[in-house]
mmCIF file of C-alpha atoms in Angstrom:
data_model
loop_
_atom_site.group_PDB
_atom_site.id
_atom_site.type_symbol
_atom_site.label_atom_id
_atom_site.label_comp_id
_atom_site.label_asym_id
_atom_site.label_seq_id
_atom_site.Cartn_x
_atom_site.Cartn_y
_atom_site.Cartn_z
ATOM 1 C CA UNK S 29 1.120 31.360 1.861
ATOM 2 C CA UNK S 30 -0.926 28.078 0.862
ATOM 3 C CA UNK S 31 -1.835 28.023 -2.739
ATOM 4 C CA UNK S 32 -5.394 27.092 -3.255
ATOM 5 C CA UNK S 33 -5.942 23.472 -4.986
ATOM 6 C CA UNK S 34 -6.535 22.980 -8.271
ATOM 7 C CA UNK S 35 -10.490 21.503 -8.628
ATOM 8 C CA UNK S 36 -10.848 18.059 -9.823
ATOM 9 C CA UNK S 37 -11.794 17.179 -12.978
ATOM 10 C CA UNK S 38 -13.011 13.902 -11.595
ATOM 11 C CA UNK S 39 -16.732 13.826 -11.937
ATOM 12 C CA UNK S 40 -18.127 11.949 -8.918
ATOM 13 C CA UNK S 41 -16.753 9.735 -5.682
ATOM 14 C CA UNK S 42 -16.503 6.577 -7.507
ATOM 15 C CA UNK S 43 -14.656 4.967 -10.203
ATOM 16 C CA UNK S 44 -17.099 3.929 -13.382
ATOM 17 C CA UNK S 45 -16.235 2.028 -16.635
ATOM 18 C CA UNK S 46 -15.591 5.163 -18.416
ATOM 19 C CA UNK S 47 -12.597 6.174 -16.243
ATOM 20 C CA UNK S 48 -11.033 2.785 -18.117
ATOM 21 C CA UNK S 49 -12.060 3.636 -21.700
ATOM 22 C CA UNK S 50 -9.304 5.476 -23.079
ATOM 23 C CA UNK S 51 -10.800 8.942 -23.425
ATOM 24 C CA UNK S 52 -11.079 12.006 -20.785
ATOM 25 C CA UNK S 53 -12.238 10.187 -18.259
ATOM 26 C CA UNK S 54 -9.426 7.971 -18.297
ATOM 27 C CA UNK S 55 -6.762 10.538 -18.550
ATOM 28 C CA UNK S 56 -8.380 12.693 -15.992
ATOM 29 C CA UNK S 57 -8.071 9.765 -13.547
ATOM 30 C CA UNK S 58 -4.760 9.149 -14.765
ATOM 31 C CA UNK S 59 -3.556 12.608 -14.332
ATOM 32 C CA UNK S 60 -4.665 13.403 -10.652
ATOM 33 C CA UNK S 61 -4.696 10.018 -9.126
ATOM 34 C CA UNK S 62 -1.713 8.775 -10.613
ATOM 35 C CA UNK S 63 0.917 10.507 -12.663
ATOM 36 C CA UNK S 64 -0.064 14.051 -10.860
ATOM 37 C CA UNK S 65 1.769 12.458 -7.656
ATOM 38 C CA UNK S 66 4.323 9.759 -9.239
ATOM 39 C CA UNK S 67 5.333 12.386 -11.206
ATOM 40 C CA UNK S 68 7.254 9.813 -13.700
ATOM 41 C CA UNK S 69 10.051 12.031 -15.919
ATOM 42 C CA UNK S 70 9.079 10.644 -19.657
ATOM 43 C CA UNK S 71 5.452 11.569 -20.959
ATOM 44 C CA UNK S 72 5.296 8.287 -23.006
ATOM 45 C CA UNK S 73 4.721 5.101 -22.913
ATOM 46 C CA UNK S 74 7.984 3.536 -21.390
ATOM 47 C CA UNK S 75 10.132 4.816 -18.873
ATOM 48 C CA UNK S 76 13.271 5.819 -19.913
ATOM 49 C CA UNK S 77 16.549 4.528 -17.313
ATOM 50 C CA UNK S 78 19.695 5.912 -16.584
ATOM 51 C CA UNK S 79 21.834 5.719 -13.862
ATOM 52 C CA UNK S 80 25.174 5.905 -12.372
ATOM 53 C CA UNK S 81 25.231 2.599 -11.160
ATOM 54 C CA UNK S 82 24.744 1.256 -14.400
ATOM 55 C CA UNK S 83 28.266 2.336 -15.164
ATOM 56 C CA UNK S 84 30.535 0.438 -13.416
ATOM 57 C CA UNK S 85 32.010 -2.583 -14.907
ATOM 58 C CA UNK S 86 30.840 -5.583 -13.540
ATOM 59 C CA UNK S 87 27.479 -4.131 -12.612
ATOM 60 C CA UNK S 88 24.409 -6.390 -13.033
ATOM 61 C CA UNK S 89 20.505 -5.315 -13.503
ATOM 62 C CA UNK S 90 17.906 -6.818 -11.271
ATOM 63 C CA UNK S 91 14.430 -7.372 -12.268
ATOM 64 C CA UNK S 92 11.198 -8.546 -9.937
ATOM 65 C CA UNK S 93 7.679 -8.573 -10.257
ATOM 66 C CA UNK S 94 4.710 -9.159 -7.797
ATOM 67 C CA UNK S 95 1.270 -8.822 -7.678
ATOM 68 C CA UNK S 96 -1.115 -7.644 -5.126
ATOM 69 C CA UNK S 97 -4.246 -8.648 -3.973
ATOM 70 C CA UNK S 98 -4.324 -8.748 -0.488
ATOM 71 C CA UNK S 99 -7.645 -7.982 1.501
ATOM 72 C CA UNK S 100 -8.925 -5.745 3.361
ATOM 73 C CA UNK S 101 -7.044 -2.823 1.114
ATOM 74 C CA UNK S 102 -5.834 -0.749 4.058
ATOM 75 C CA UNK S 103 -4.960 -2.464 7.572
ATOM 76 C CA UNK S 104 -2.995 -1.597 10.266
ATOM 77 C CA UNK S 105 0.730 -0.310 9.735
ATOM 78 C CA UNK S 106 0.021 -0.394 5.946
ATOM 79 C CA UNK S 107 -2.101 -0.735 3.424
ATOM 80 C CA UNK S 108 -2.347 -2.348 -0.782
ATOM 81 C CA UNK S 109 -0.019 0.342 -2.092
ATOM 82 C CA UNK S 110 2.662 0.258 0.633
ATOM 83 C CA UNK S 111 2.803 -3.373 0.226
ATOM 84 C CA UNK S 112 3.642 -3.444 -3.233
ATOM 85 C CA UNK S 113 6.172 -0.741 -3.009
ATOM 86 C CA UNK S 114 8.121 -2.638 0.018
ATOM 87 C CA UNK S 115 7.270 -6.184 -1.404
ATOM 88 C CA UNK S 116 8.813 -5.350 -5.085
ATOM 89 C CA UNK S 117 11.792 -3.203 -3.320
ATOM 90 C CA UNK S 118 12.763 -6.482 -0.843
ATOM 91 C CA UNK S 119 12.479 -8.937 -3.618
ATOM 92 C CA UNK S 120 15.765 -6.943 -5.084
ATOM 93 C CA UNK S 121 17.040 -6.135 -2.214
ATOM 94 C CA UNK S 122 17.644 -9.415 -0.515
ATOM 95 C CA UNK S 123 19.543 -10.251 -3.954
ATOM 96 C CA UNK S 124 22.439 -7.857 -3.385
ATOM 97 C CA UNK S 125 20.311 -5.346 -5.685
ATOM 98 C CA UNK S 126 20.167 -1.581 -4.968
ATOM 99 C CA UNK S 127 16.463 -0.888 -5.884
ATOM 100 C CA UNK S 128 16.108 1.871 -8.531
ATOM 101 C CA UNK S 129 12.892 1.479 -10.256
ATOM 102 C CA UNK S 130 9.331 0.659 -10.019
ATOM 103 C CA UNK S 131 6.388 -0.302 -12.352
ATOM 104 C CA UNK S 132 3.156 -0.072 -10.811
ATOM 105 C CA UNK S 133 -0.257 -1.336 -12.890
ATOM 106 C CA UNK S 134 -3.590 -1.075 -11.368
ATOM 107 C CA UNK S 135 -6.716 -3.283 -12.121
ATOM 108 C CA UNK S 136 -9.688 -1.159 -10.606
ATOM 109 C CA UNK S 137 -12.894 -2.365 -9.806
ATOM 110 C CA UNK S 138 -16.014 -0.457 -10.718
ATOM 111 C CA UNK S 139 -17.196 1.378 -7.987
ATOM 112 C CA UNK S 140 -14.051 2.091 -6.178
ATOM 113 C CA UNK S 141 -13.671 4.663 -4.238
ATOM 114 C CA UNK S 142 -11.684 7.349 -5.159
ATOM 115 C CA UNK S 143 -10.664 8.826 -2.451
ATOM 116 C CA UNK S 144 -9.028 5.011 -1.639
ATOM 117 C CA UNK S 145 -7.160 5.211 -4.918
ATOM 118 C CA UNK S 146 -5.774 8.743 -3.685
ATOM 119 C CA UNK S 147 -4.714 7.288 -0.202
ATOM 120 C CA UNK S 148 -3.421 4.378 -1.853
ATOM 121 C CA UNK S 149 -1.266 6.469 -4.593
ATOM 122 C CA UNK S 150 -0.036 8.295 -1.548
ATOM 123 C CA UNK S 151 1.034 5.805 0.605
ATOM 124 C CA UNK S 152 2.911 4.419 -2.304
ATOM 125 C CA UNK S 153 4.427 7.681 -2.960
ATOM 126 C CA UNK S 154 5.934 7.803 0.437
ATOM 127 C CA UNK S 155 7.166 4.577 1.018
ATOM 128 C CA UNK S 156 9.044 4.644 -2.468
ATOM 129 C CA UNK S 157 10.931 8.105 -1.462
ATOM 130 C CA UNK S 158 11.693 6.640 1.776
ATOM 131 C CA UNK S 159 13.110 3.476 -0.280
ATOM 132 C CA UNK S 160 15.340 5.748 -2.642
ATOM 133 C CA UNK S 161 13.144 4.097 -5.593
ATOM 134 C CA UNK S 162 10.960 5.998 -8.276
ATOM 135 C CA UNK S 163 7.922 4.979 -9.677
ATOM 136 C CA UNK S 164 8.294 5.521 -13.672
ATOM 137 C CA UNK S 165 5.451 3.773 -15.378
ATOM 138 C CA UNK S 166 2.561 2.097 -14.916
ATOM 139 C CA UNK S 167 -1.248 1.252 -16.154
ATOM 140 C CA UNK S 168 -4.584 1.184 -15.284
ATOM 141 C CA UNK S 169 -7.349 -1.275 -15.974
ATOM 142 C CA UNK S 170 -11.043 -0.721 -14.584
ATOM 143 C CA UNK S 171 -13.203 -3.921 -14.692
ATOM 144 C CA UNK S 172 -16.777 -4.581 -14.166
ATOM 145 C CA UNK S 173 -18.192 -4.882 -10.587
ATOM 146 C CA UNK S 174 -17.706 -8.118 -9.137
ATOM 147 C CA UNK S 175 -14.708 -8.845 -11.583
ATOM 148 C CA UNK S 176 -11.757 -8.176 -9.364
ATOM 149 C CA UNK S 177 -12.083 -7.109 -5.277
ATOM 150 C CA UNK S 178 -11.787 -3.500 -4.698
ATOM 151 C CA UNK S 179 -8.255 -3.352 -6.481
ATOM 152 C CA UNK S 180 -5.170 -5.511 -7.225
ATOM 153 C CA UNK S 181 -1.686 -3.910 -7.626
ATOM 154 C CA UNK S 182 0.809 -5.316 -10.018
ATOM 155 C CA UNK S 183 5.014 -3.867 -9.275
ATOM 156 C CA UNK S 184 8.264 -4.973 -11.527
ATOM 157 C CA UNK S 185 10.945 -3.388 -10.050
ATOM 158 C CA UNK S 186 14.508 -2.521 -11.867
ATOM 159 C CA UNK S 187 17.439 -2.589 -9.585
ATOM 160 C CA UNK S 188 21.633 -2.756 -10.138
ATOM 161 C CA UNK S 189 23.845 -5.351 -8.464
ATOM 162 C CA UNK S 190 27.083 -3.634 -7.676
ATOM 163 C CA UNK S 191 30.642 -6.040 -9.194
ATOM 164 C CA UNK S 192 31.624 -8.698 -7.001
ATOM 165 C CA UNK S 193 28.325 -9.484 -5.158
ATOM 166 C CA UNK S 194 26.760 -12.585 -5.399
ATOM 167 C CA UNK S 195 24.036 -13.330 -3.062
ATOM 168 C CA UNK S 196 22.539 -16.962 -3.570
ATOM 169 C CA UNK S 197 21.444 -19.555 -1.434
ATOM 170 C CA UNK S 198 23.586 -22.147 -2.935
ATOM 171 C CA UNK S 199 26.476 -19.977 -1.188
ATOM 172 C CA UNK S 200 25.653 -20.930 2.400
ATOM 173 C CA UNK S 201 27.920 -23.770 4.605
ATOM 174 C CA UNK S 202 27.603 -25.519 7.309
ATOM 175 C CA UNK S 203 28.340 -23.908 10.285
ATOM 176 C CA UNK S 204 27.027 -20.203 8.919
ATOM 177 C CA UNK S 205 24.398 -18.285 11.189
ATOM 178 C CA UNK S 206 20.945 -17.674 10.715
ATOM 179 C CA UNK S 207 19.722 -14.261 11.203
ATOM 180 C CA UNK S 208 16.281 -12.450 11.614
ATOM 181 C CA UNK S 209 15.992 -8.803 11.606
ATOM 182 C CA UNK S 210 12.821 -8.335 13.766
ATOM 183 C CA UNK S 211 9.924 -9.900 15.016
ATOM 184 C CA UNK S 212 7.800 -12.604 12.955
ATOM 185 C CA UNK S 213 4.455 -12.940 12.331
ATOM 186 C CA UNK S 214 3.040 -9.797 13.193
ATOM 187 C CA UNK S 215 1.589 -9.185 9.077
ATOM 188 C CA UNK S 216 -0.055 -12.151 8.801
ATOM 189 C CA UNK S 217 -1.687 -11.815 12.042
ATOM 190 C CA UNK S 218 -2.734 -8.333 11.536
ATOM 191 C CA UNK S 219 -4.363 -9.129 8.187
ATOM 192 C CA UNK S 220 -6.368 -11.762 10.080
ATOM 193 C CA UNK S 221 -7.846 -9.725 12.565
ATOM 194 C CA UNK S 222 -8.345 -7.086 10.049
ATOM 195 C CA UNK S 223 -10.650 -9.079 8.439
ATOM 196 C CA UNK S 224 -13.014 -9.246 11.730
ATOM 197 C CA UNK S 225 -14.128 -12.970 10.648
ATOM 198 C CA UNK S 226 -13.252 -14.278 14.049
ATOM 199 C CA UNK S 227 -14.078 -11.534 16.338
ATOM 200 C CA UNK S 228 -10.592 -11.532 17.307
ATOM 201 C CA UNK S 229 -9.064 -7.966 18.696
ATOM 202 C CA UNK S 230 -5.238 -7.426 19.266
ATOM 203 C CA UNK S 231 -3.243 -4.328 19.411
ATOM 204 C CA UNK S 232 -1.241 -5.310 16.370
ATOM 205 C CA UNK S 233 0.632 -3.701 13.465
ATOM 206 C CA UNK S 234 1.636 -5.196 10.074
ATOM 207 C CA UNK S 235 5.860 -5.465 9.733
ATOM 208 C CA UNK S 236 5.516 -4.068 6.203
ATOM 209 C CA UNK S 237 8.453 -1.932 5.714
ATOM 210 C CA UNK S 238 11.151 -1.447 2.724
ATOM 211 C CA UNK S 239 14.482 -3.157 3.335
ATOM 212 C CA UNK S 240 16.525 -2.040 0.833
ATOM 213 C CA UNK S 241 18.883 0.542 3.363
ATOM 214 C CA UNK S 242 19.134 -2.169 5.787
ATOM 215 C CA UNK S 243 20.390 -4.947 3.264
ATOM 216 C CA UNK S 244 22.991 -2.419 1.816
ATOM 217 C CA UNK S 245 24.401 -1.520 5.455
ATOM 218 C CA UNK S 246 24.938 -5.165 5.935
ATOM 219 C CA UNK S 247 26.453 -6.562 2.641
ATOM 220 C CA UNK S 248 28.874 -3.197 3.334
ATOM 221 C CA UNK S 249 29.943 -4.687 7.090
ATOM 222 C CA UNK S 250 29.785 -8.231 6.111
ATOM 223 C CA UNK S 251 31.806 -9.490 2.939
ATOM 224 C CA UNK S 252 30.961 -12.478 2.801
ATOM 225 C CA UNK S 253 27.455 -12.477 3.483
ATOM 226 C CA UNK S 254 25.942 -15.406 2.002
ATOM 227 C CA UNK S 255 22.429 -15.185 1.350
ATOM 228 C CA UNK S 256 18.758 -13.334 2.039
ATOM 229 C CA UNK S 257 15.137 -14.070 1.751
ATOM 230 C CA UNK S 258 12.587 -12.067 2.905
ATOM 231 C CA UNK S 259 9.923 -14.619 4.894
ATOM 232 C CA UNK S 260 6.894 -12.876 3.340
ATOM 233 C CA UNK S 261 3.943 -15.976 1.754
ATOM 234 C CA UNK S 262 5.145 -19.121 4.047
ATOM 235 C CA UNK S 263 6.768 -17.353 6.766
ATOM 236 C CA UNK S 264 10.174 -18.152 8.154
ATOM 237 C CA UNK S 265 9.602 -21.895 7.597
ATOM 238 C CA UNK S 266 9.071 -22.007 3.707
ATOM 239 C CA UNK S 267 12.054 -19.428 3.314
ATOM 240 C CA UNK S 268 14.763 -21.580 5.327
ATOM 241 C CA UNK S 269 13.365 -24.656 3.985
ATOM 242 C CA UNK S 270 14.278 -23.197 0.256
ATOM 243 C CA UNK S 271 17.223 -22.128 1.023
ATOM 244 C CA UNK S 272 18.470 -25.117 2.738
ATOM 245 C CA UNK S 273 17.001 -27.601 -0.303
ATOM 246 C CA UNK S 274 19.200 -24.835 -3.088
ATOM 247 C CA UNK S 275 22.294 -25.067 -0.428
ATOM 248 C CA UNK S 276 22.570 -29.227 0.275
ATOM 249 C CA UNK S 277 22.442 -28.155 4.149
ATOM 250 C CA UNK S 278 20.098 -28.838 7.056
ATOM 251 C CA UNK S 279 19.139 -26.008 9.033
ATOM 252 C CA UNK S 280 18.823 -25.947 12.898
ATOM 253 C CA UNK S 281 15.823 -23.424 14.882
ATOM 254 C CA UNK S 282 16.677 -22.651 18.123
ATOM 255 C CA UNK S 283 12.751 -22.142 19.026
ATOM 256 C CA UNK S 284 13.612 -20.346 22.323
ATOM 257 C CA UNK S 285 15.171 -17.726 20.099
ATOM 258 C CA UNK S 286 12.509 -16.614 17.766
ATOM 259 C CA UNK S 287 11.287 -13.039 18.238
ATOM 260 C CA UNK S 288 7.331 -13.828 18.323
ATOM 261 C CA UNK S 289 5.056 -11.283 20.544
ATOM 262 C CA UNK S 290 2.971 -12.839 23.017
ATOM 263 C CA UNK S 291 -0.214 -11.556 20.902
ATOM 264 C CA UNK S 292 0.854 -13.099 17.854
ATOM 265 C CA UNK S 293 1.825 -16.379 19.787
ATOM 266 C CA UNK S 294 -1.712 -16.012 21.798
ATOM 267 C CA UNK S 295 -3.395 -15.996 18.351
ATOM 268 C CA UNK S 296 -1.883 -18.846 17.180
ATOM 269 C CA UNK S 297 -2.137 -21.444 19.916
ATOM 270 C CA UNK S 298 -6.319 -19.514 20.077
ATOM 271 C CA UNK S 299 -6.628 -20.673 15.798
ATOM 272 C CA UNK S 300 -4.211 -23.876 15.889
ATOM 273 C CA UNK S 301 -1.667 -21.907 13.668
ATOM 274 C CA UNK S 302 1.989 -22.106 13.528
ATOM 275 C CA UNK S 303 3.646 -18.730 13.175
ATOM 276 C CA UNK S 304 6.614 -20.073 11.814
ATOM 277 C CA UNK S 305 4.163 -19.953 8.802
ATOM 278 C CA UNK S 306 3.017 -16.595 9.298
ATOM 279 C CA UNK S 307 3.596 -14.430 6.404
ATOM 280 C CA UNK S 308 5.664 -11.214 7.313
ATOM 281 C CA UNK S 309 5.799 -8.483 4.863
ATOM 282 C CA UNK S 310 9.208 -6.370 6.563
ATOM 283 C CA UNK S 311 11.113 -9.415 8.172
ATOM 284 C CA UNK S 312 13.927 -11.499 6.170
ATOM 285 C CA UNK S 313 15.991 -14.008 7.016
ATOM 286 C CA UNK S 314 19.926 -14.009 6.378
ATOM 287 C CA UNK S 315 22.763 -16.220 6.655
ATOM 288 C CA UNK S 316 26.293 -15.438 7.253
ATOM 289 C CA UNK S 317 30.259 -16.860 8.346
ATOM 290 C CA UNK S 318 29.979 -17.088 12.016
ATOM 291 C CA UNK S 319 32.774 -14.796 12.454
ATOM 292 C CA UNK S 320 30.671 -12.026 10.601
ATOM 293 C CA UNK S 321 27.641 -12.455 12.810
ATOM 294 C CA UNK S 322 28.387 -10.103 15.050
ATOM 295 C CA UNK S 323 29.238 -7.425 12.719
ATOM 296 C CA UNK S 324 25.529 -8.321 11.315
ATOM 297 C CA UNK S 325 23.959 -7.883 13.976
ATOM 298 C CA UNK S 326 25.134 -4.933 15.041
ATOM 299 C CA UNK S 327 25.039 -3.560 11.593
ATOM 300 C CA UNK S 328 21.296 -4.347 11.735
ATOM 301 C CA UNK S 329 20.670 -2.811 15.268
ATOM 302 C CA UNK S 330 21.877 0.537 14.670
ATOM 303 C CA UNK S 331 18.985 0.798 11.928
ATOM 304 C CA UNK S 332 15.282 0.689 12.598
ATOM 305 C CA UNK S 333 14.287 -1.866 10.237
ATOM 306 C CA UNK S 334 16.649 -4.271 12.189
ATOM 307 C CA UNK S 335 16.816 -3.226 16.170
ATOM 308 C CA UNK S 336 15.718 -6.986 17.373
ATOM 309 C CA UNK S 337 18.142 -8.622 14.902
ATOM 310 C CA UNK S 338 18.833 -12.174 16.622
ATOM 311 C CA UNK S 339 20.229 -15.312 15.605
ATOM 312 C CA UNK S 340 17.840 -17.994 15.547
ATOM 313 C CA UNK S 341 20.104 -20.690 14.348
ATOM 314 C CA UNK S 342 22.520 -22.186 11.723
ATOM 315 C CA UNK S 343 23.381 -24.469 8.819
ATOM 316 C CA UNK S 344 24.534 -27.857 9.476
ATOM 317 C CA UNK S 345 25.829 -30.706 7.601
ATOM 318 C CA UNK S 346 22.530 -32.156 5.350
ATOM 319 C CA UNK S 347 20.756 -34.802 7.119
ATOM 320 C CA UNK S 348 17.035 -36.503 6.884
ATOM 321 C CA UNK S 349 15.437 -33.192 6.744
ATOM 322 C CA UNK S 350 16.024 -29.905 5.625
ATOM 323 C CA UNK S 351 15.104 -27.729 8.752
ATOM 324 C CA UNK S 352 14.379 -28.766 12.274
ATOM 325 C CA UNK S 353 13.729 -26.723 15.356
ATOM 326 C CA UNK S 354 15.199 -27.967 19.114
ATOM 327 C CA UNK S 355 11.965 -26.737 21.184
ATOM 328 C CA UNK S 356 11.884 -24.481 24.891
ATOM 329 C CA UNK S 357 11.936 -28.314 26.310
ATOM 330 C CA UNK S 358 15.032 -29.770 24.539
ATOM 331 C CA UNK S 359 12.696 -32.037 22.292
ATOM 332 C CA UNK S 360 12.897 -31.604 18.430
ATOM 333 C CA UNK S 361 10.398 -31.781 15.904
ATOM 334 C CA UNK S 362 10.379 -30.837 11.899
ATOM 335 C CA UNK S 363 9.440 -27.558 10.259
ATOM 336 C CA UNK S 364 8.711 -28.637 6.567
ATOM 337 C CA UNK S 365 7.301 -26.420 3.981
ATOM 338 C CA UNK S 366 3.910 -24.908 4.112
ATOM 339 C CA UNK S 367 1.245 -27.567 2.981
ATOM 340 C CA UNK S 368 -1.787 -25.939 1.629
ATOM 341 C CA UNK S 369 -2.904 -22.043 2.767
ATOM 342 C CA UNK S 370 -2.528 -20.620 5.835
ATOM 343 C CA UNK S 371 -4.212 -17.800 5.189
ATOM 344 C CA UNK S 372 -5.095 -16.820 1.674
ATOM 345 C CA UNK S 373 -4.914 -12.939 0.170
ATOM 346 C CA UNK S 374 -2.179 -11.921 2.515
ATOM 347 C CA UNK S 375 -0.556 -9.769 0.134
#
């Protein structure tokens, strides 16, 4: 039998100054919005960590922080609170980290609604359980009207680096693989036809997704996996060009490789963009031996978050530049870093 819902305390649809001044209000909002789904285990004001993990010799703590702000709030395949929760949990998880712990601070604009907040506070509820990650503490700011958009989203996330792994990008070598575990582009291109500026329509989805699971299945099947970025502000460009400046290598694109869909390439060539710059918010890049590569992919295609894993091309001795792509037509041209904004507030 369904228990009947408690009634809110919350007096009204909308978020007002008071729910920021540190009396009822506040705590009301705090207490059903917030802490009545996060449900953190200490009642004061720091989170209090233990954990198995933490026990093993050699082990290593992790520790990331991001902020959110991207607009619109909510958008296809995802919305501000997912983001955070997959952004923060990727940042440690393409380190070699098993993510643990999250932070999550909110700066909330007058006249929010709260009903958002709720779906919001949900979403991120979800996609941390699904991530193996708990949300212990956190904060709340409201601000006057105009002062901040809707609301921004602000996650440091704890996690543990298990002895004798050492991700970095100064670990790759010439000759090691380049590998992508799904299509790119498809956030960054959702978030622009969200916005309905450009009265473009396109049956897309953002890529935002936690991939925490799938870097732990393939550090288990590849030893001596070298390195991981997740492509998110920058795309797959700005994340291979950073890697190959820390690594002294040149990287080589195979552009007939690259997992694009035809809308997001359709997009592109419509706006004059280059979705090799396309921000992706559940899409990372990783390099390994080349006698490990198959083990990676197939590590990565038995799991959802990685079913069109594909190499799209290796590390090379260091010449001129630090990443160039060999085009459908045999020429070759440069991918530098991202010059300026693509698009701005894309997460």
């Amino acid at each position: 039998m369904n228990m009947p819902s408690k009634p809110s305390r919350l007096r009204g649809e909308r978020v007002t100054l008071a729910h920021g001044g540190g009396g009822r209000a506040m705590r009301d909002l705090i207490e059903e919005v917030f802490t009545g789904v996060f449900r953190p285990e200490s009642g004061e004001d720091q989170a209090r960590l233990s954990s198995d993990a933490l026990q093993v010799p050699g082990a290593r703590l992790a520790f990331t922080t991001d902020s959110y702000v991207v607009t619109p709030v909510e958008f296809p395949g995802g919305d501000i609170g997912k983001l955070a929760v997959c952004g923060t949990v990727n940042d440690l998880a393409v380190g070699g980290a098993q993510p643990l712990w999250l932070s999550a601070s909110f700066i909330i604009e007058e006249g929010c609604e709260i009903a958002l907040l709720h779906r919001i506070v949900a979403s991120m509820a979800r996609e941390a359980e699904a991530a193996g990650v708990k949300i212990v503490t956190g904060d709340t700011k409201v601000v006057e009207k105009g002062s901040c958009d809707t609301v921004f989203i602000t996650t440091s996330g704890v996690g543990v680096i298990p002895p004798g792994r050492d991700l970095g990008a100064v670990h790759i070598r010439p000759g090691d693989v380049a590998i992508v575990n799904g299509v790119l582009g498809d956030h960054g291109a959702t978030i622009l036809a969200a916005r309905g500026d450009l009265a473009l329509s396109a049956p897309l989805q953002s890529d935002c997704q936690a991939l925490g699971h799938l870097m732990a299945a393939v550090a288990g099947a590849c030893p001596n996996l070298r390195a991981a970025r997740d492509a998110t502000r920058g795309g797959l460009a700005s994340a291979l060009n950073e890697m190959a400046e820390a690594a002294n290598v040149s990287v080589e694109l195979d552009e007939a490789s690259l997992p694009l869909r035809p809308e997001v390439k359709g997009m592109c060539e419509i706006l004059g963009l280059d979705p090799l710059y396309l921000a992706n918010e559940g899409a990372l890049v990783l390099f390994v031996p080349e006698a490990e590569a198959d083990a990676a992919l197939a590590t990565m295609r038995a799991l959802p978050s990685g079913r069109a894993a594909v190499i799209v091309g290796r590390a090379t001795e260091r010449g001129s530049v630090p990443v160039r792509m060999t085009s459908a037509f045999g020429g070759t041209r440069i991918v530098d870093m991202l010059v300026g904004e693509q698009l701005p507030r894309i997460c």
